[in-house]
PDB file of C-alpha atoms in Angstrom:
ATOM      1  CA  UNK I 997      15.492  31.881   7.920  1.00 36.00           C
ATOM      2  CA  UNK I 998      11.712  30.798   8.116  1.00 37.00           C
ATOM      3  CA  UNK I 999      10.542  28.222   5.579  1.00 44.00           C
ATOM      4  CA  UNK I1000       7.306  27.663   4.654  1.00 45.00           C
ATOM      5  CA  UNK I1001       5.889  24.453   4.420  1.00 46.00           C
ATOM      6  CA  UNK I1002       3.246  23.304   2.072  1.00 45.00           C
ATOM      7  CA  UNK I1003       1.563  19.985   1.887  1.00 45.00           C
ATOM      8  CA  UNK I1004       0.085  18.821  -0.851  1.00 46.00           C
ATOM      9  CA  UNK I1005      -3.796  18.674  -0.180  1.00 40.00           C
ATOM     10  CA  UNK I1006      -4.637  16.161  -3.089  1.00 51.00           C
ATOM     11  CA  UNK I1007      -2.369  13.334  -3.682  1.00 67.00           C
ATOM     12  CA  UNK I1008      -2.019  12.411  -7.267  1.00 86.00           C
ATOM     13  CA  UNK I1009       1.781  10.521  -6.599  1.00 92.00           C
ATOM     14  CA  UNK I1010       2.851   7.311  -8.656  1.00 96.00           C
ATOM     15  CA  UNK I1011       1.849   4.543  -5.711  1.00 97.00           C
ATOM     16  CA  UNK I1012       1.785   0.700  -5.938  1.00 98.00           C
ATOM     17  CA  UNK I1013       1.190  -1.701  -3.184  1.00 98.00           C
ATOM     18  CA  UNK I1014       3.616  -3.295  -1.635  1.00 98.00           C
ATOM     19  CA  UNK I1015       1.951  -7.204  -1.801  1.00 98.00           C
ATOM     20  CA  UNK I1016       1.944  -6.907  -5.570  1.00 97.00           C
ATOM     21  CA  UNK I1017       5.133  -5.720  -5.653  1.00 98.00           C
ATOM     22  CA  UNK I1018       6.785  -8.845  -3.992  1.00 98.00           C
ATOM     23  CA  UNK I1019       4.693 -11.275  -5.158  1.00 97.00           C
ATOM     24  CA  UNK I1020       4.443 -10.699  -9.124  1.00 97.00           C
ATOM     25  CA  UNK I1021       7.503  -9.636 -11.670  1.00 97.00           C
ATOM     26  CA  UNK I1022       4.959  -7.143 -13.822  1.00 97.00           C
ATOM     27  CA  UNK I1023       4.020  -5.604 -11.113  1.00 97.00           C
ATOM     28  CA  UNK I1024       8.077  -5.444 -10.367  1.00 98.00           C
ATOM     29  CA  UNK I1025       8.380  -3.736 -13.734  1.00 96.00           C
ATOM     30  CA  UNK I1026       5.577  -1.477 -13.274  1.00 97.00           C
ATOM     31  CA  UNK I1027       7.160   0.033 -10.550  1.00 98.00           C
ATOM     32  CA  UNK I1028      10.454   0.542 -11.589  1.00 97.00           C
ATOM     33  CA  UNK I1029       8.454   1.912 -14.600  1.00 95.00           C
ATOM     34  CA  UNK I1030       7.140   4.667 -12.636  1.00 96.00           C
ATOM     35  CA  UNK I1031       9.721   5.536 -11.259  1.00 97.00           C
ATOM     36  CA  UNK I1032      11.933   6.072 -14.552  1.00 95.00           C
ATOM     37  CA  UNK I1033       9.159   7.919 -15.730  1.00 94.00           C
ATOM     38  CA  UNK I1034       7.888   9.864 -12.640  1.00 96.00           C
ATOM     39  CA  UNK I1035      10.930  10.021 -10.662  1.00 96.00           C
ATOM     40  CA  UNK I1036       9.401   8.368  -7.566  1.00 97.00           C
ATOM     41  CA  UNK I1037       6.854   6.177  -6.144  1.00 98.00           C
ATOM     42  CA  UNK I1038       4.992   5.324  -3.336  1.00 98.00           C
ATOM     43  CA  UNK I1039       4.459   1.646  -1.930  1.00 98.00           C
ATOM     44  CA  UNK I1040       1.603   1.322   0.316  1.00 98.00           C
ATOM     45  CA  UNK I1041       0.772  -1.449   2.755  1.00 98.00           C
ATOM     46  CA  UNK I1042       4.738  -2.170   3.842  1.00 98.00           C
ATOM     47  CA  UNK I1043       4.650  -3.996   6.995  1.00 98.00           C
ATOM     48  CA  UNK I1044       6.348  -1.079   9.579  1.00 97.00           C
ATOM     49  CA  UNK I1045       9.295  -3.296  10.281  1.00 97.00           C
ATOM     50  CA  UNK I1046      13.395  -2.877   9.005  1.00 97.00           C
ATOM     51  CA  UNK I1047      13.541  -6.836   7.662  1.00 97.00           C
ATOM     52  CA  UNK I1048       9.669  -6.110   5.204  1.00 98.00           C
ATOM     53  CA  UNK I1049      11.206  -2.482   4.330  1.00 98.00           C
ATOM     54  CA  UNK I1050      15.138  -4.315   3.192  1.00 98.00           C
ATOM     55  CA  UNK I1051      13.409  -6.715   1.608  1.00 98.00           C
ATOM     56  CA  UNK I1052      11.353  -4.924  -0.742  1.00 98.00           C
ATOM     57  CA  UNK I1053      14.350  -2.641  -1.823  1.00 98.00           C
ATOM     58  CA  UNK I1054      16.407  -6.162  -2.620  1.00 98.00           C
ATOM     59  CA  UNK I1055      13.630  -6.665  -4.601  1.00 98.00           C
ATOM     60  CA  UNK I1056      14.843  -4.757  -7.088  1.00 98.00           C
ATOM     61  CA  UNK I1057      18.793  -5.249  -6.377  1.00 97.00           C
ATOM     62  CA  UNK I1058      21.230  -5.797  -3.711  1.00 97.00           C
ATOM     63  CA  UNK I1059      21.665  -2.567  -1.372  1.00 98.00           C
ATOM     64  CA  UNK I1060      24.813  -0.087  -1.879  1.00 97.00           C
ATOM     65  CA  UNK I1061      26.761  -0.390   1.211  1.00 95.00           C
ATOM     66  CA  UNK I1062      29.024   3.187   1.573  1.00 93.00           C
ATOM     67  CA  UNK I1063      30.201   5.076   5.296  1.00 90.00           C
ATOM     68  CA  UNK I1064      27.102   4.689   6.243  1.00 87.00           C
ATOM     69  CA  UNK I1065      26.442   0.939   6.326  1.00 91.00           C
ATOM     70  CA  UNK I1066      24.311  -0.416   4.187  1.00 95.00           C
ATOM     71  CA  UNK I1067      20.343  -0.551   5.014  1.00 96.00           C
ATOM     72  CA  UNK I1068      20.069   2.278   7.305  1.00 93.00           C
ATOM     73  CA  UNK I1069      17.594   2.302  10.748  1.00 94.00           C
ATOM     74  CA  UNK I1070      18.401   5.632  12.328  1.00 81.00           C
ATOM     75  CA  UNK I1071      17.040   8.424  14.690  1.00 80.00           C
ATOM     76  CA  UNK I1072      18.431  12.082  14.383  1.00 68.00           C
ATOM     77  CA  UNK I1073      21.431  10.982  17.181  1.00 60.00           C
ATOM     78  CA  UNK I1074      24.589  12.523  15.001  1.00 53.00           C
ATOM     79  CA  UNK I1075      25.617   8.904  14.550  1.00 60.00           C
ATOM     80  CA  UNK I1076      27.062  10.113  11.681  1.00 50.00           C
ATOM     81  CA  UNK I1077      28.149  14.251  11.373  1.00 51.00           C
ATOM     82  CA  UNK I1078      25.749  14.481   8.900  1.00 54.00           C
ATOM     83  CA  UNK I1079      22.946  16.813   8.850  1.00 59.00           C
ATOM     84  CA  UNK I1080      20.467  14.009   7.508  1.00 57.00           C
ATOM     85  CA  UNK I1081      21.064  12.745  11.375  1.00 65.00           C
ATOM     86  CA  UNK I1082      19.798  15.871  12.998  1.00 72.00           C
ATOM     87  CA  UNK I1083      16.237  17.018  13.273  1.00 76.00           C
ATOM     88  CA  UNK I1084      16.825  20.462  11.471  1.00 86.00           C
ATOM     89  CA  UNK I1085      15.696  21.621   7.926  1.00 83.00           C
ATOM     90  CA  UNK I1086      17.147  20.361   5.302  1.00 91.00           C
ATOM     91  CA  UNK I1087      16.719  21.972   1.596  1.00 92.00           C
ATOM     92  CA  UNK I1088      16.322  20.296  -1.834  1.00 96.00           C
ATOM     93  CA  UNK I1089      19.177  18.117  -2.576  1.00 96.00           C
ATOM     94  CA  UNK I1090      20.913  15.561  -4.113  1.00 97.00           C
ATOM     95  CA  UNK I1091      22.698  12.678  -2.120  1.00 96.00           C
ATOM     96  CA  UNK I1092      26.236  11.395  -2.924  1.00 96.00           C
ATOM     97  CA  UNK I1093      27.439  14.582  -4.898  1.00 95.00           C
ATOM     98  CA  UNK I1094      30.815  13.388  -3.045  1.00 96.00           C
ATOM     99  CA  UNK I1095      30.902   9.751  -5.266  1.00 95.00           C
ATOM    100  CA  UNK I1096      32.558   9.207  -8.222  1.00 96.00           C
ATOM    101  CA  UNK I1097      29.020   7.227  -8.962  1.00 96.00           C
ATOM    102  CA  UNK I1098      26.199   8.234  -6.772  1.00 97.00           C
ATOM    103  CA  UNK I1099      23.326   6.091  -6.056  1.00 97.00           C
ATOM    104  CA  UNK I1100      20.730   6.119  -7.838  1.00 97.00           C
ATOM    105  CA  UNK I1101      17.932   4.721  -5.835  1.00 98.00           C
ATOM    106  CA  UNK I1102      16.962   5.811  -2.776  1.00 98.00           C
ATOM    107  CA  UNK I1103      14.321   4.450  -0.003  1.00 98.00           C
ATOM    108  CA  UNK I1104      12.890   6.152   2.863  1.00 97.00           C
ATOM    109  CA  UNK I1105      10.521   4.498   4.800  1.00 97.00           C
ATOM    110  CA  UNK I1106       8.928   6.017   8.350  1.00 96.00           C
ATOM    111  CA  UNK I1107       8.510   3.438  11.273  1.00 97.00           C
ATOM    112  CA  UNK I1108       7.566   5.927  13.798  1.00 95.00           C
ATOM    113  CA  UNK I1109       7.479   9.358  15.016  1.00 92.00           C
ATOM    114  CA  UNK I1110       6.417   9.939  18.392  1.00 91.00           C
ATOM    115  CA  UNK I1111       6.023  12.953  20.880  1.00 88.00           C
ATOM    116  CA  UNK I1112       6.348  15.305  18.234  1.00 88.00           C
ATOM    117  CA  UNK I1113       5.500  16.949  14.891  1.00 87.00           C
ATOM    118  CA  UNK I1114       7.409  18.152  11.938  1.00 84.00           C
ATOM    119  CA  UNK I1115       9.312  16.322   9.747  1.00 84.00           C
ATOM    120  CA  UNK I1116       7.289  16.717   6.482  1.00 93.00           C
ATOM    121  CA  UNK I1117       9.586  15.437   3.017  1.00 94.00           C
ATOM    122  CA  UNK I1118      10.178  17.655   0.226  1.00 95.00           C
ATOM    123  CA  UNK I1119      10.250  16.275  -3.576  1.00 97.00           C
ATOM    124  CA  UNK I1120      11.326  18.609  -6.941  1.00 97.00           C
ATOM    125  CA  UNK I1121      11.698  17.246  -9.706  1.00 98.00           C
ATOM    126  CA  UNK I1122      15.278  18.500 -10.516  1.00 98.00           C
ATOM    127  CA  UNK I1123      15.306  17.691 -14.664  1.00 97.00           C
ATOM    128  CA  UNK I1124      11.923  20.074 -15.163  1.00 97.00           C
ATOM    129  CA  UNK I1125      13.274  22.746 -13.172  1.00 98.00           C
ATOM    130  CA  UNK I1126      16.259  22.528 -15.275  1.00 98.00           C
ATOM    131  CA  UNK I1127      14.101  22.834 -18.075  1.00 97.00           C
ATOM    132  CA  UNK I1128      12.234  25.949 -16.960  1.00 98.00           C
ATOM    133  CA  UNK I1129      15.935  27.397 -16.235  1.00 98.00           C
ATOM    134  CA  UNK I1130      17.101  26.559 -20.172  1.00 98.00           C
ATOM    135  CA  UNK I1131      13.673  28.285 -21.254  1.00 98.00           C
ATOM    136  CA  UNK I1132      14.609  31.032 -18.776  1.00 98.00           C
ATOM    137  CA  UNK I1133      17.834  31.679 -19.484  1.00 98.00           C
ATOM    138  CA  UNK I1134      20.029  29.203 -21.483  1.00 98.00           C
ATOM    139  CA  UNK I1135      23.310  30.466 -20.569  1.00 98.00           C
ATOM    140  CA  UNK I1136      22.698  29.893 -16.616  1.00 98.00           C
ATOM    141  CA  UNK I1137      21.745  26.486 -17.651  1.00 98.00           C
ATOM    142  CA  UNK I1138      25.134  26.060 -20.199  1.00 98.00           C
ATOM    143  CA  UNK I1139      27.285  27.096 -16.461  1.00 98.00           C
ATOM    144  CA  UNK I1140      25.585  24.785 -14.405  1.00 98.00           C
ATOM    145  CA  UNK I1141      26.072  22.219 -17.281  1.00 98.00           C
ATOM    146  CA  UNK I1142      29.671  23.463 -18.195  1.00 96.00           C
ATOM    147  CA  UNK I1143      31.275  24.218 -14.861  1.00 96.00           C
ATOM    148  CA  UNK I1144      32.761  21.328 -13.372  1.00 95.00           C
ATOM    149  CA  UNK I1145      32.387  21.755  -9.188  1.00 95.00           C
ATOM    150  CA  UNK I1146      34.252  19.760  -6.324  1.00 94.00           C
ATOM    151  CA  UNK I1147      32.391  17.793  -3.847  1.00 94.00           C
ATOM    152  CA  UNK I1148      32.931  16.282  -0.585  1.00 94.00           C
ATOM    153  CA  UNK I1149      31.771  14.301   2.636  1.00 91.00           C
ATOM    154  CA  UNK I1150      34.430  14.870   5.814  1.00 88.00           C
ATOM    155  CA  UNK I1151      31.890  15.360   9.072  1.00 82.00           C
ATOM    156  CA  UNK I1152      33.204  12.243  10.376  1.00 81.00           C
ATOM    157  CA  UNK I1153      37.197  12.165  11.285  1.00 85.00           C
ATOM    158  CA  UNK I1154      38.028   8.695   8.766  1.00 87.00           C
ATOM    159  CA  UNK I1155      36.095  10.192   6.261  1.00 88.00           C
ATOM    160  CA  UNK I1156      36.943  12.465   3.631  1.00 92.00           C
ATOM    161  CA  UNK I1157      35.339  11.406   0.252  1.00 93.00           C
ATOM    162  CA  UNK I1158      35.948  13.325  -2.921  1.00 93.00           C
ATOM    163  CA  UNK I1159      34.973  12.219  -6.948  1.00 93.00           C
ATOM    164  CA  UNK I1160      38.200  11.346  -8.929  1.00 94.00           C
ATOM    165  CA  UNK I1161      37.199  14.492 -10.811  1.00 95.00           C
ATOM    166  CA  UNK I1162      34.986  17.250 -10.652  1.00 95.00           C
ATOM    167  CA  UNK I1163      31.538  17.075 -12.178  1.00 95.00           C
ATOM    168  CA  UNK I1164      29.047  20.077 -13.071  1.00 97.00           C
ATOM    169  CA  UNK I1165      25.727  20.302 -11.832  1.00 98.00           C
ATOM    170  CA  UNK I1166      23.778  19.109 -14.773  1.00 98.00           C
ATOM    171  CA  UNK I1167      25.894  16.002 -16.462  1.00 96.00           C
ATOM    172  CA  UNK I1168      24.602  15.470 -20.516  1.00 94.00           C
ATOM    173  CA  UNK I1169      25.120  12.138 -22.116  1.00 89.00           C
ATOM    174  CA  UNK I1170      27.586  12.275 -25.017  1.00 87.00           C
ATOM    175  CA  UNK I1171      25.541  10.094 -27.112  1.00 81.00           C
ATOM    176  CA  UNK I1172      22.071  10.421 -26.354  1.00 80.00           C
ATOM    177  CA  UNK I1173      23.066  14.236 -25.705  1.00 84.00           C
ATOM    178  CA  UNK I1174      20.623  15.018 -23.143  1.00 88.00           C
ATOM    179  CA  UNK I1175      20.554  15.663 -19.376  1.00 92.00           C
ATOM    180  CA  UNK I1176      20.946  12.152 -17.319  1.00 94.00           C
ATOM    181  CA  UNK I1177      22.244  12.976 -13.800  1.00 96.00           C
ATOM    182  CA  UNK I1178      21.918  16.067 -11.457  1.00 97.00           C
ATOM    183  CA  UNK I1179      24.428  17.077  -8.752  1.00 97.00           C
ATOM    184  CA  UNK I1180      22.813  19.332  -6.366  1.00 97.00           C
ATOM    185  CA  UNK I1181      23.594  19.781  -2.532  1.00 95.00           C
ATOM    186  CA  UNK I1182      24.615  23.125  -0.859  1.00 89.00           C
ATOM    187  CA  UNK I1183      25.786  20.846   1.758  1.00 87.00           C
ATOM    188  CA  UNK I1184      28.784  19.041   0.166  1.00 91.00           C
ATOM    189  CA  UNK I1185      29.765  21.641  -1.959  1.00 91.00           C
ATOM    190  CA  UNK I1186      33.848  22.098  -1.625  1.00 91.00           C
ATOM    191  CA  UNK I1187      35.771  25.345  -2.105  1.00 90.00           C
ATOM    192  CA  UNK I1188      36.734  25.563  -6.168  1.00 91.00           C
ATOM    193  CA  UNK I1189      40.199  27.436  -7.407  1.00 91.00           C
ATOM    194  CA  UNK I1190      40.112  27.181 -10.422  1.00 89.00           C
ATOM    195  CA  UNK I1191      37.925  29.668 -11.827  1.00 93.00           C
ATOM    196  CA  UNK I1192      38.020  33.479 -11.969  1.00 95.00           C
ATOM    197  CA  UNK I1193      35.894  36.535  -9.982  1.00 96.00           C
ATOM    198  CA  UNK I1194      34.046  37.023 -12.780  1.00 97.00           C
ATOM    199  CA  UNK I1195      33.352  33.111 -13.468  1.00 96.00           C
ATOM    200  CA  UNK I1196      32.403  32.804 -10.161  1.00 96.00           C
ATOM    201  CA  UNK I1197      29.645  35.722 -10.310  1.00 97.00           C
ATOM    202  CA  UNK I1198      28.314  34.405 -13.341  1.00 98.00           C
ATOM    203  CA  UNK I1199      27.866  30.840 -11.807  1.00 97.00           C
ATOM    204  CA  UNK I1200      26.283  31.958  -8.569  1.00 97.00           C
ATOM    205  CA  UNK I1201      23.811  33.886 -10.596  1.00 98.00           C
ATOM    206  CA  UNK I1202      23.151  30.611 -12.187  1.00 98.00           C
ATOM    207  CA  UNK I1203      22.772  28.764  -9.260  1.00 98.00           C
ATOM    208  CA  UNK I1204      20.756  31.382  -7.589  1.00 98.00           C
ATOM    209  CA  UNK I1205      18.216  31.103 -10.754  1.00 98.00           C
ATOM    210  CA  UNK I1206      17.594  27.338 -10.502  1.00 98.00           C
ATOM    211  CA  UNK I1207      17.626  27.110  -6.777  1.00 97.00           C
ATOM    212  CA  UNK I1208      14.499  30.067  -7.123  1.00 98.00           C
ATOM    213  CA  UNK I1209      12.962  27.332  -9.522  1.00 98.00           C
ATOM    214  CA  UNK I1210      13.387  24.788  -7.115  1.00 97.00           C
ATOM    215  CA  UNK I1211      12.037  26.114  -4.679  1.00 96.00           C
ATOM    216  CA  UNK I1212       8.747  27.199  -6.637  1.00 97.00           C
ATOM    217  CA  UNK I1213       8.595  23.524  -7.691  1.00 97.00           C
ATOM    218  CA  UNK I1214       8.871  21.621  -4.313  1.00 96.00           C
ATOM    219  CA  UNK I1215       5.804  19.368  -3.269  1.00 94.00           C
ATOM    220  CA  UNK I1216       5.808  18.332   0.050  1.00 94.00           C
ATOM    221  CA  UNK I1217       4.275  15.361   2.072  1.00 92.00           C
ATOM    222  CA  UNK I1218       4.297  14.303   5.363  1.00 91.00           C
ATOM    223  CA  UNK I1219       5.370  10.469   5.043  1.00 93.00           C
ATOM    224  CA  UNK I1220       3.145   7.958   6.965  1.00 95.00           C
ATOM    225  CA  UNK I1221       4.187   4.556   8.488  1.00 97.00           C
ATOM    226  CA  UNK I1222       3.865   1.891   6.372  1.00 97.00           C
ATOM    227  CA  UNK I1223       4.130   3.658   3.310  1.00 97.00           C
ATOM    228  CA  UNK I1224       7.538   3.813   2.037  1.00 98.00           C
ATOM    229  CA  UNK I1225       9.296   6.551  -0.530  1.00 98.00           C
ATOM    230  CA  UNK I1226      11.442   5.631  -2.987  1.00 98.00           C
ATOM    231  CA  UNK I1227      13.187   8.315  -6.044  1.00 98.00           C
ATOM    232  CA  UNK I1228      15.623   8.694  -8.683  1.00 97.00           C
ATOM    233  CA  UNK I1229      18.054  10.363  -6.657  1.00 98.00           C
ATOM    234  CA  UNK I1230      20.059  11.076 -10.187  1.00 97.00           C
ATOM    235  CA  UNK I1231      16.356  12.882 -10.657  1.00 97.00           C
ATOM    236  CA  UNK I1232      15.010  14.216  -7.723  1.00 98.00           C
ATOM    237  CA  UNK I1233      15.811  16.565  -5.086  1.00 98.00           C
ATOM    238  CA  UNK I1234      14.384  15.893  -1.594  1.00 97.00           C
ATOM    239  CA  UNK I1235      14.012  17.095   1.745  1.00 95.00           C
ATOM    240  CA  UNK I1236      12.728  17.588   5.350  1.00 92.00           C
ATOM    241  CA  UNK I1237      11.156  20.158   7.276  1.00 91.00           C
ATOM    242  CA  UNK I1238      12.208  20.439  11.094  1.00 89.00           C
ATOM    243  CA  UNK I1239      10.991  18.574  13.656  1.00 88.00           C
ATOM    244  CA  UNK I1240      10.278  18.050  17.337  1.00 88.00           C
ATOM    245  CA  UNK I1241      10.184  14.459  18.888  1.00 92.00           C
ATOM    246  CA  UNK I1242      11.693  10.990  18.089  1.00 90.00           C
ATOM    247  CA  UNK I1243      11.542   9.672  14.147  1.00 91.00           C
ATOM    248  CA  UNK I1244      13.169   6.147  13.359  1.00 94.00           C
ATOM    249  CA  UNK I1245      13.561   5.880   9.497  1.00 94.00           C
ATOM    250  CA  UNK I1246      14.962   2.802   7.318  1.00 96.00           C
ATOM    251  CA  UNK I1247      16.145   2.639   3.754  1.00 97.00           C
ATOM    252  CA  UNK I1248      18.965   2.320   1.515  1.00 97.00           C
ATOM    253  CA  UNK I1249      20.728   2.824  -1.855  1.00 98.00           C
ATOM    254  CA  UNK I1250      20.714   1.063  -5.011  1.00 98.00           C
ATOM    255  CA  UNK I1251      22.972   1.679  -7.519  1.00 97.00           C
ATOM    256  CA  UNK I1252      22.303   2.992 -11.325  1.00 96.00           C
ATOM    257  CA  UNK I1253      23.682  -0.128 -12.589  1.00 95.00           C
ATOM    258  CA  UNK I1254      21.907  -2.404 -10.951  1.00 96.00           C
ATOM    259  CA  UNK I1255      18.564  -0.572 -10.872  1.00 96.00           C
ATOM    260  CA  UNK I1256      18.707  -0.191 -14.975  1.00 94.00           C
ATOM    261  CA  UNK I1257      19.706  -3.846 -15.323  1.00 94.00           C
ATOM    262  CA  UNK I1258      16.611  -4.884 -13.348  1.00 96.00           C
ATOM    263  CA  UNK I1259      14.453  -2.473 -15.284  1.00 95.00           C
ATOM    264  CA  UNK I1260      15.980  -3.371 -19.277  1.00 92.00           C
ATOM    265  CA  UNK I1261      15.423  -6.564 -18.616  1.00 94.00           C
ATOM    266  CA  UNK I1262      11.566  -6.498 -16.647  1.00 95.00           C
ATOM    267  CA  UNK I1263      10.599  -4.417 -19.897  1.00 92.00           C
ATOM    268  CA  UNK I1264      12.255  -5.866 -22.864  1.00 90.00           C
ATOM    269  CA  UNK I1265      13.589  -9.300 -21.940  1.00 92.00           C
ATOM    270  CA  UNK I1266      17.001 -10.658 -22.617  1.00 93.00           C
ATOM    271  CA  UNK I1267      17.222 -11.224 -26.133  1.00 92.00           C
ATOM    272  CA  UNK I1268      16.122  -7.587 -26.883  1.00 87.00           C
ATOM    273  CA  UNK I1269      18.865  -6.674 -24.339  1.00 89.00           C
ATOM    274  CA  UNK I1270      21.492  -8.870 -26.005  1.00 89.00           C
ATOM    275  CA  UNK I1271      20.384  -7.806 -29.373  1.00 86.00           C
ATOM    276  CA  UNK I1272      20.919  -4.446 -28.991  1.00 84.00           C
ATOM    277  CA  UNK I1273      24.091  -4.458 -27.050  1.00 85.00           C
ATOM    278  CA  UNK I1274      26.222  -1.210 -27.664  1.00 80.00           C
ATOM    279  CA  UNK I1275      23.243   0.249 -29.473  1.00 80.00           C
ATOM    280  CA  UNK I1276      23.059   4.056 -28.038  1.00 74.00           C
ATOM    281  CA  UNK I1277      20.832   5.570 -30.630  1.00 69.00           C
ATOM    282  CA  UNK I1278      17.268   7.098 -28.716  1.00 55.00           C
ATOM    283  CA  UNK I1279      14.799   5.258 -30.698  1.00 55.00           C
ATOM    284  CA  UNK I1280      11.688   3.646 -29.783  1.00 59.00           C
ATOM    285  CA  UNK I1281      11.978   0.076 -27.261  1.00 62.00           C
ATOM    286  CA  UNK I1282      15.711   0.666 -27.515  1.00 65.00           C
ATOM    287  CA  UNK I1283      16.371  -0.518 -24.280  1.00 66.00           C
ATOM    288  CA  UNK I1284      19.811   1.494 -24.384  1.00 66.00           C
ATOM    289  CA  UNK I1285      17.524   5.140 -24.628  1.00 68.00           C
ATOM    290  CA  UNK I1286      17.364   4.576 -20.583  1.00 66.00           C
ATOM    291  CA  UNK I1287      20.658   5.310 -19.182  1.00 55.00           C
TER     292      UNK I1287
END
């Protein structure tokens, strides 16, 4: 299957430098700011090294260590039997479907890519497609949101990761009762019994729908040393065009806990925090409306 790629000719993306980032705490919150509210951000001027690039994700939070180590600095060698460690295409997705708590945070930055081409990144934002699929056709959206799915990661032979339970597509928050997390990757998708013929037609239509939205949504970018990526991975789908030649890539996980601690407590301080401990109701600067 040919895919085209598209890069985006005018770059209107969330970006903040990378010197104001470590050296002042508002400029700390106005990045994690963005990306709550855009679902990623750029940092520019990131010295093209693994130790700058680890220590502006611990910035925010210590890094999520999982089979994979911790801070990653990798070249498509099949370290791993993953296909993130090859240089094929890879289509919008979510990472760590297979966790009972995926990441939330992830960073990608590029420190090289030589004797080659390829490799541009894909970004969708998964929550507006979702919306456009509700508008479209709100039962496809109640399947994706009702039908709990199996995942998995087994490539590797002392690996086989599964959830303690299922979990749909699109997770809603009982109190706040909207959409807070998105499960999406063809990849890590396990067989399901549970379900009958005519269940399973009616959720492949579903999924067919929003993965036609997804695609019509992507935006893609060819990332540039010294420049790192970083996305709400509970948010946004990514992914990468093929490519020829060597890339070297670093980054990491945080994890949603961690990350929304940081952020709380950047934008409303501690008192606010304290004060409104087991507060749940979505009203304005309640700091418990970010989940």
């Amino acid at each position: 299957m040919l895919h085209q790629v598209l890069v985006a000719t005018s770059d209107k993306s969330p970006r903040i430098s990378y010197e104001e980032v470590m050296s002042d705490d508002k400029r700390l919150a106005v990045w994690l700011q963005l990306i709550w509210t855009r679902g990623f951000c750029f940092v520019d001027g990131v010295p093209t090294t693994p130790e700058a690039t680890k220590g502006l994700i611990e910035r925010i939070a210590f890094i999520r260590h999982t089979h994979y180590g911790g801070f990653w600095d990798f070249t498509a060698d099949l370290t791993f039997k993953d296909t993130a460690y090859t240089n094929e295409f890879l289509g919008a997705h979510t990472d760590n479907t297979y966790f009972t708590d995926p990441a939330r945070l992830q960073l990608f930055h590029l420190l090289s890519h030589t004797d080659g081409s390829g490799g541009e990144n894909l970004l969708v934002d998964g929550f507006s497609a979702a919306t456009q699929l509700r508008q479209e056709n709100p039962a496809h959206y109640e399947l994706l949101a009702r039908h709990r799915q199996p995942w998995h990661a087994s490539g590797n032979e002392d690996v086989c990761i599964q959830p303690s339970a299922q979990a749909p597509v699109f997770s809603i928050h009982p109190d706040l009762e909207k959409m807070y997390q998105i499960r999406w990757n063809n990849y890590d998708r396990a067989p399901k019994i549970n379900w009958s013929v005519d269940e399973q037609i009616a959720w492949y239509r579903a999924a067919r729908h929003y993965e036609e939205i997804l695609q019509s949504r992507e935006i893609w970018q060819k990332l540039e040393p010294g420049s790192a990526l970083i996305f709400d991975n509970w948010r946004m789908l990514h992914g990468r065009s093929s490519f020829t030649g060597k890339r070297r890539m670093c980054g990491g996980y945080i994890n949603n806990d961690d990350y929304i601690s940081r952020l709380r407590l950047l934008k409303y301080g501690r008192e606010c925090v304290l004060n409104n401990l087991g507060n749940v109701r979505d009203i304005a600067q309640n700091p418990y409306s970010i989940v």
